[in-house]
Coordinates of C-alpha atoms and ligand atoms in Angstrom, one line a residue:
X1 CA 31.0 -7.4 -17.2
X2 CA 30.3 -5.6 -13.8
X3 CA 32.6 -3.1 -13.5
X4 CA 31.1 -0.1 -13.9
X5 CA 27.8 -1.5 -13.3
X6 CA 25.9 2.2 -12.4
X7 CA 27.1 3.2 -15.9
X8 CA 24.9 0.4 -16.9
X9 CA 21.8 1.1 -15.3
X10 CA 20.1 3.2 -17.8
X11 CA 20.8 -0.2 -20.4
X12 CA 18.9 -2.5 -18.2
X13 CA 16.3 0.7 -17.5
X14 CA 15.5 0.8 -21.2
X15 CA 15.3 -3.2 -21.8
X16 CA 12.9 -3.5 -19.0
X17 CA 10.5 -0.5 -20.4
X18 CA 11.2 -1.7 -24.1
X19 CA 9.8 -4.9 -22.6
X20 CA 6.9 -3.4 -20.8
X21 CA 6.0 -0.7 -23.4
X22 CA 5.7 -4.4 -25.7
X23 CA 3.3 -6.3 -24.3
X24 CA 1.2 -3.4 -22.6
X25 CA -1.8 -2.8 -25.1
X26 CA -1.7 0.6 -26.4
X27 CA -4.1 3.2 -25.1
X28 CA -5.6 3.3 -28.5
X29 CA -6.6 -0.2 -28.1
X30 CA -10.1 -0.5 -26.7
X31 CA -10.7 -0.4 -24.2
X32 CA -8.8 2.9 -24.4
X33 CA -9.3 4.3 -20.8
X34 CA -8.3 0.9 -19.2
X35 CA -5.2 0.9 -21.2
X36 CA -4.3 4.3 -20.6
X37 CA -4.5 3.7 -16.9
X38 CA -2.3 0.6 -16.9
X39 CA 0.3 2.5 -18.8
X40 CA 0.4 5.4 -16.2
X41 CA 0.6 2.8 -13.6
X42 CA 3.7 1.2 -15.0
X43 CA 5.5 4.9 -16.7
X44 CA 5.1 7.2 -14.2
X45 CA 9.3 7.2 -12.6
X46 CA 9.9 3.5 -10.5
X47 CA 12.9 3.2 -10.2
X48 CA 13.2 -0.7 -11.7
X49 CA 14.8 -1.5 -8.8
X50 CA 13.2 -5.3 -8.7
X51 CA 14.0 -5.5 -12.3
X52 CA 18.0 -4.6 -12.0
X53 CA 17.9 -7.1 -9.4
X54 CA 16.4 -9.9 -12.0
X55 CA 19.5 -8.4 -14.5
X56 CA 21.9 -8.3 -11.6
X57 CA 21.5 -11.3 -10.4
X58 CA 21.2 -12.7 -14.2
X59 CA 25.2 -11.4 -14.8
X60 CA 26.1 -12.7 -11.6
X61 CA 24.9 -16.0 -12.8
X62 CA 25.8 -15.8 -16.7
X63 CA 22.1 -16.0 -18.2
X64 CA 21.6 -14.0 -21.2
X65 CA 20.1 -10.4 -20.8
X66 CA 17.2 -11.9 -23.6
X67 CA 15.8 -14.2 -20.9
X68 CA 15.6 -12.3 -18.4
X69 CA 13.8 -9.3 -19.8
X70 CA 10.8 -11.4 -19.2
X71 CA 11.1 -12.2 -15.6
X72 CA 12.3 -8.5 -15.2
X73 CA 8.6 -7.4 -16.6
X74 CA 6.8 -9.3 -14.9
X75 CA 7.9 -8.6 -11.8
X76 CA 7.4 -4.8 -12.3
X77 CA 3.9 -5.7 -13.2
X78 CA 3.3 -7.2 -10.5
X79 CA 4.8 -4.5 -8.4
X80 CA 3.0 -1.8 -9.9
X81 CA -0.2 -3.7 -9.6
X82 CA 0.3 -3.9 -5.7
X83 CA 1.4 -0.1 -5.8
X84 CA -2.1 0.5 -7.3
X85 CA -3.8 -1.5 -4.6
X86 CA -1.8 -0.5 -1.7
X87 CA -3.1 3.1 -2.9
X88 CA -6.7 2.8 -2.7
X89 CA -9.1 4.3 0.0
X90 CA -9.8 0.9 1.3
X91 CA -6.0 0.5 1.8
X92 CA -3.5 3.7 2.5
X93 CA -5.6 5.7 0.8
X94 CA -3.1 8.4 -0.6
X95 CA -3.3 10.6 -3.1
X96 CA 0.5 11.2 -4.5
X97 CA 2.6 8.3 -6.1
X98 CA 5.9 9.0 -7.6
X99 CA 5.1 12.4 -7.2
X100 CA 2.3 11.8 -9.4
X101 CA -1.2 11.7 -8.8
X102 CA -1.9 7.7 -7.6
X103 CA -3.7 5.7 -10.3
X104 CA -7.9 6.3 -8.7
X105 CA -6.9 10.1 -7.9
X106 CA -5.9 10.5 -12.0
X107 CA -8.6 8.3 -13.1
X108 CA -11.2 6.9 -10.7
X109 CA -11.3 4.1 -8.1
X110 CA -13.4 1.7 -10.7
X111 CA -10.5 1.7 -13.1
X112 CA -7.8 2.0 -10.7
X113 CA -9.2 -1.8 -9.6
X114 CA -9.5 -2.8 -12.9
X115 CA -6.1 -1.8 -14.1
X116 CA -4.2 -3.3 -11.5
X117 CA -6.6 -6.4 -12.0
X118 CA -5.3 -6.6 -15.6
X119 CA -1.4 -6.0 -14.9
X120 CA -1.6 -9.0 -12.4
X121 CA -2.7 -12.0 -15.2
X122 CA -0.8 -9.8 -17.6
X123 CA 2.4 -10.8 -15.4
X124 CA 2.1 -14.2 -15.6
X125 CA 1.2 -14.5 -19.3
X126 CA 4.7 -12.8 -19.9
X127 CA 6.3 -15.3 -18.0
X128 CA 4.3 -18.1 -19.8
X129 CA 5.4 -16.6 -23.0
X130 CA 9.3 -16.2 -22.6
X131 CA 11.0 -17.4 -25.6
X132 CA 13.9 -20.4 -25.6
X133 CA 12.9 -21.2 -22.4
X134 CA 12.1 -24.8 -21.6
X135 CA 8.4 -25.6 -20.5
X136 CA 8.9 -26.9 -17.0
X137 CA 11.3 -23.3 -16.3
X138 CA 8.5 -21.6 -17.4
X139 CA 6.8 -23.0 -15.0
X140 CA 8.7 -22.8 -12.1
X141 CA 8.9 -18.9 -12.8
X142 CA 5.3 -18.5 -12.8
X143 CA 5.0 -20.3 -9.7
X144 CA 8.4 -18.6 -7.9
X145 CA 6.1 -15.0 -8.8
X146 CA 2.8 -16.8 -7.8
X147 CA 3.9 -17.7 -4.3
X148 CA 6.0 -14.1 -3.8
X149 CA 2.7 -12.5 -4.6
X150 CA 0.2 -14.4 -2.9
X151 CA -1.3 -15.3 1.0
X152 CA 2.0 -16.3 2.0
X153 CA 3.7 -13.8 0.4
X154 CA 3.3 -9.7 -0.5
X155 CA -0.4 -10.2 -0.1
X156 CA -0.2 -11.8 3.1
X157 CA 2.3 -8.9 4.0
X158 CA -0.4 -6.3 3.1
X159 CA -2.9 -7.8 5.5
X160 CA -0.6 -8.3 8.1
X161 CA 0.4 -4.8 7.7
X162 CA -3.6 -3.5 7.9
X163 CA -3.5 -5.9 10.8
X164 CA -1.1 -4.4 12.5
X165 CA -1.9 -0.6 12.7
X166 CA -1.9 1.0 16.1
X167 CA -1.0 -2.4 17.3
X168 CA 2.9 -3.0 19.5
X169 CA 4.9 -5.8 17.4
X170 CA 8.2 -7.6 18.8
X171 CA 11.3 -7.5 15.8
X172 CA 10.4 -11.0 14.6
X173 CA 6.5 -10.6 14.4
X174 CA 7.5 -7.1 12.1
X175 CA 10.2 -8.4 10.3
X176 CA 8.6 -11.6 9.0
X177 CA 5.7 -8.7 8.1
X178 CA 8.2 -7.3 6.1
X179 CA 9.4 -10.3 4.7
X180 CA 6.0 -10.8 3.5
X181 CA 4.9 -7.6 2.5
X182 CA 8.0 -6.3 0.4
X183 CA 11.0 -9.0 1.0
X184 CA 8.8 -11.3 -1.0
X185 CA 8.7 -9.4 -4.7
X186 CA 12.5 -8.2 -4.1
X187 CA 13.4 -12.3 -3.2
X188 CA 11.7 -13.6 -6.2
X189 CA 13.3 -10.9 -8.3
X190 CA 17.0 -12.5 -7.5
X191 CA 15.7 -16.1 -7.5
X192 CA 14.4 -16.0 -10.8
X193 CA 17.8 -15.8 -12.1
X194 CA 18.7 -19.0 -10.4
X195 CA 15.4 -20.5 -12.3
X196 CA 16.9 -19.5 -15.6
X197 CA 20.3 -20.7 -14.7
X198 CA 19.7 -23.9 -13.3
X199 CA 21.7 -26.3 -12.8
X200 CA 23.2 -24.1 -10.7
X201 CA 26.2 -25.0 -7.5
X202 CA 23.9 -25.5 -4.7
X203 CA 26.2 -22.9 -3.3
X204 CA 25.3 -20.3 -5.3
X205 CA 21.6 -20.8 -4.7
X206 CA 21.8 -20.7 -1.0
X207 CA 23.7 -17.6 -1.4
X208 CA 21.2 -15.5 -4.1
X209 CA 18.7 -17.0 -1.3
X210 CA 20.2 -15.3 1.1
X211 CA 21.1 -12.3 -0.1
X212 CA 17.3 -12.0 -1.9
X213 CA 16.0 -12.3 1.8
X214 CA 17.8 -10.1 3.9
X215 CA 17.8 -7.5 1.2
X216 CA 14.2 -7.3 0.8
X217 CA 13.8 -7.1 4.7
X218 CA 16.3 -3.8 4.6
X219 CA 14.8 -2.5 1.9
X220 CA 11.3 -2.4 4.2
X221 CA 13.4 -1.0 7.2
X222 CA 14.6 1.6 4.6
X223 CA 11.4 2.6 3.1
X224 CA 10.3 3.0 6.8
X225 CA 13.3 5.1 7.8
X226 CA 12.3 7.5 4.6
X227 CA 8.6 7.8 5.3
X228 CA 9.9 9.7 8.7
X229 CA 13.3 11.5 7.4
X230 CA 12.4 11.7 3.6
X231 CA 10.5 15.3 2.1
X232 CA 7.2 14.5 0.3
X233 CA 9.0 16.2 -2.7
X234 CA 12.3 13.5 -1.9
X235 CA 10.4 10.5 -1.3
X236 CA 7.2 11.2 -4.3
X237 CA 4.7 10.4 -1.6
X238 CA 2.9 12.2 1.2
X239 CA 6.0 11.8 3.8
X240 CA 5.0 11.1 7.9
X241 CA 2.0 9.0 6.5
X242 CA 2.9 5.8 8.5
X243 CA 2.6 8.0 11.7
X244 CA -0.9 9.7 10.7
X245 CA -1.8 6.2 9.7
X246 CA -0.6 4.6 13.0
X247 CA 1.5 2.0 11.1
X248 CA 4.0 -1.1 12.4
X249 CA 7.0 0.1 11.2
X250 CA 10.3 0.1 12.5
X251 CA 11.1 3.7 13.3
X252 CA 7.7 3.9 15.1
X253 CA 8.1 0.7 17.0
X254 CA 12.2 1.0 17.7
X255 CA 13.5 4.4 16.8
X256 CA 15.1 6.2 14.3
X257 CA 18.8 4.7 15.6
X258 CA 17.8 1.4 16.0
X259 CA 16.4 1.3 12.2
X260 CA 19.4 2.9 10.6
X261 CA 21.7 0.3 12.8
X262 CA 19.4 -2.4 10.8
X263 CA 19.7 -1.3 7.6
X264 CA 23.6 -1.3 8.5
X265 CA 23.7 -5.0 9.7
X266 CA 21.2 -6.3 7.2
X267 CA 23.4 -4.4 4.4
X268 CA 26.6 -6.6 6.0
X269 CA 24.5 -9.9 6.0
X270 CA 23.5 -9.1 2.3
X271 CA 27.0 -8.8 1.2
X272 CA 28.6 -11.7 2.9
X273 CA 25.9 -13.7 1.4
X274 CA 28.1 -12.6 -2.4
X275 CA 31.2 -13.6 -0.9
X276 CA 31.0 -16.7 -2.5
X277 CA 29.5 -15.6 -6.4
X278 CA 31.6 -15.3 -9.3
X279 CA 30.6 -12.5 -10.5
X280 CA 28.7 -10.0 -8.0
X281 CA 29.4 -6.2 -8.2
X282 CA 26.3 -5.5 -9.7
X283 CA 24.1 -7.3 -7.0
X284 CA 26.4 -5.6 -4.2
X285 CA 26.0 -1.9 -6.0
X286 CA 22.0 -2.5 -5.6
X287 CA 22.2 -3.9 -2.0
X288 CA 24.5 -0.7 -1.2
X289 CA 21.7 1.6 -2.8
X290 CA 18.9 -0.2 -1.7
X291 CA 20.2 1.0 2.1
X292 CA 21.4 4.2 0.8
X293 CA 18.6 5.6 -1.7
X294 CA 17.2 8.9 -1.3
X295 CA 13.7 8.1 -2.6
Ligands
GRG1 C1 -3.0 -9.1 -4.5 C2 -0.5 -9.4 -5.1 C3 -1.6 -8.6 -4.5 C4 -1.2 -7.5 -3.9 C5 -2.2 -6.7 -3.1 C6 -1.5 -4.0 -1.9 C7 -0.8 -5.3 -1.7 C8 -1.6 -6.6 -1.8 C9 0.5 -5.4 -1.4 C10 1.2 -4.1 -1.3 C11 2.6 -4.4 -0.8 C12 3.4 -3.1 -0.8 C13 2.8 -1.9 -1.3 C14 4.5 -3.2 -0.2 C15 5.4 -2.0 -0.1 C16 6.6 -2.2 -0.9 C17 7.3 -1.0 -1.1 C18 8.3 -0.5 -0.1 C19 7.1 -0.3 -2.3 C20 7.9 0.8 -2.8 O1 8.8 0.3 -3.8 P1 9.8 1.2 -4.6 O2 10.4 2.2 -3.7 O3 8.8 1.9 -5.6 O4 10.7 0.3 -5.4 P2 9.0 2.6 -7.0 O5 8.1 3.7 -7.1 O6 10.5 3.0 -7.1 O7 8.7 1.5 -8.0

């Protein structure tokens, strides 16, 4: 079922947008403009990379592609939302996404807020929703999303990262940042596999556990590296911003060297954490990328 897994990356692409494009309200439903904007937000070139992870780890795991088109959504909503937010002039403030005007530049800041405050309930009624699903997996998915997303999670991330601009961090303060901020969403993405497989080998949890953390973490350290090395035309968004902005971020705080030599050993931690799956090429092609990626 894996081999050949980038073949199959345009399958999954067009399960998670068949998913998305279903339960987004179309722009001709009032309120148009509102719709409209959360349909940019969510169709403007992401590369589903949290979503293959959710299908990824899904085949590793055996749960059928149906159920997991759910999680895979929901996620991405939730990711798109916090693209929207990160964004805004009270956060990053930038103007290009995707290579794509962001969501208040193409609109306005009123409905950028709004939008992104409608994809994040929006997330959870998906999961709520998912079909031959028991109740109480339901809701441990909704709450596996709720904690990745919330003050001890991406949004605590986010306001450790405001907190930390200009400011000198040690590895472990920055990397639990990280953890937070990014490692969070990408964690949860793999883990909610597990939810829909369960029972699972305790095994194979603590390895998808594993592998979800120190995965997430590289793909921080690799965003990072980008934002110094990447073009803006490469990377979709205005590259050098961390600098102007004064940000935490690895490069800044350790170098260029010491970043890549990261990405390197968190890639090797990621993998050993598949050692011991059945079925893992998929997951391990992502991990390679997520280290690798151009944009
Ligand atoms: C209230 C849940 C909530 C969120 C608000 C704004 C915010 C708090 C959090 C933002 C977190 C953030 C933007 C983290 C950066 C993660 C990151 C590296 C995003 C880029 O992901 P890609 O490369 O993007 O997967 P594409 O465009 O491919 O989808």
């Amino acid at each position: 079922m894996a081999n050949n897994y980038e073949q199959r990356i345009p399958h999954y692409t067009r399960r998670v947008e068949a998913k998305l494009d279903s339960v987004l309200p179309g722009s001709d439903v009032q309120p148009n403009r509102l719709h409209e904007a959360m349909r940019y937000a969510i169709f403007n070139g992401g590369k589903r990379v949290r979503p293959l992870l959710v299908y990824a780890a899904g085949e590793c795991l055996g749960v059928p592609e149906s159920l997991l088109d759910s999680p895979a959504a929901a996620i991405e909503l939730i990711h798109a939302f916090s693209l929207v937010h990160d964004d805004l002039p009270a956060m990053d403030d930038d103007d290009l996404r995707r290579g794509m005007p962001t969501l208040h530049r193409k609109f306005d800041e009123a409905t950028a807020i709004l939008a992104a405050d409608a994809m994040q309930p929006l997330a959870f009624a998906v999961l709520a929703d998912i079909d031959d699903v028991a109740g109480d997996t339901r809701a441990r998915l909704v709450k596996l999303v709720a904690d990745a997303c919330g003050s001890l999670g991406m949004t605590g991330g986010q306001s450790m990262d405001l907190g930390a601009e200009g400011r000198s961090l040690g590895a472990a303060e920055l990397e639990h940042m990280f953890a937070l901020k990014t490692g969070a969403l990408i964690h949860a993405s793999v883990m909610s596999a597990c939810v829909l497989a369960d029972p699972i080998p305790t095994g194979h949890t603590a390895a998808l556990d594993g592998f979800g953390r120190t995965i997430g973490l590289a793909f921080q350290v690799r965003d990072d590296l980008l934002d110094v090395e990447g073009t803006t035309e490469d990377i979709g968004k205005p590259a050098g911003s961390d600098e102007r902005m004064n940000k935490a971020t690895y490069p800044a705080l350790f170098g260029i060297e010491a970043s890549r030599r990261r990405c390197d050993e968190l890639l090797e931690e990621g993998l050993g954490h598949l050692e011991t799956l059945p079925d893992a090429a998929a997951l391990s092609w992502l991990a390679r990328f997520i280290v690798d990626r151009g944009k």
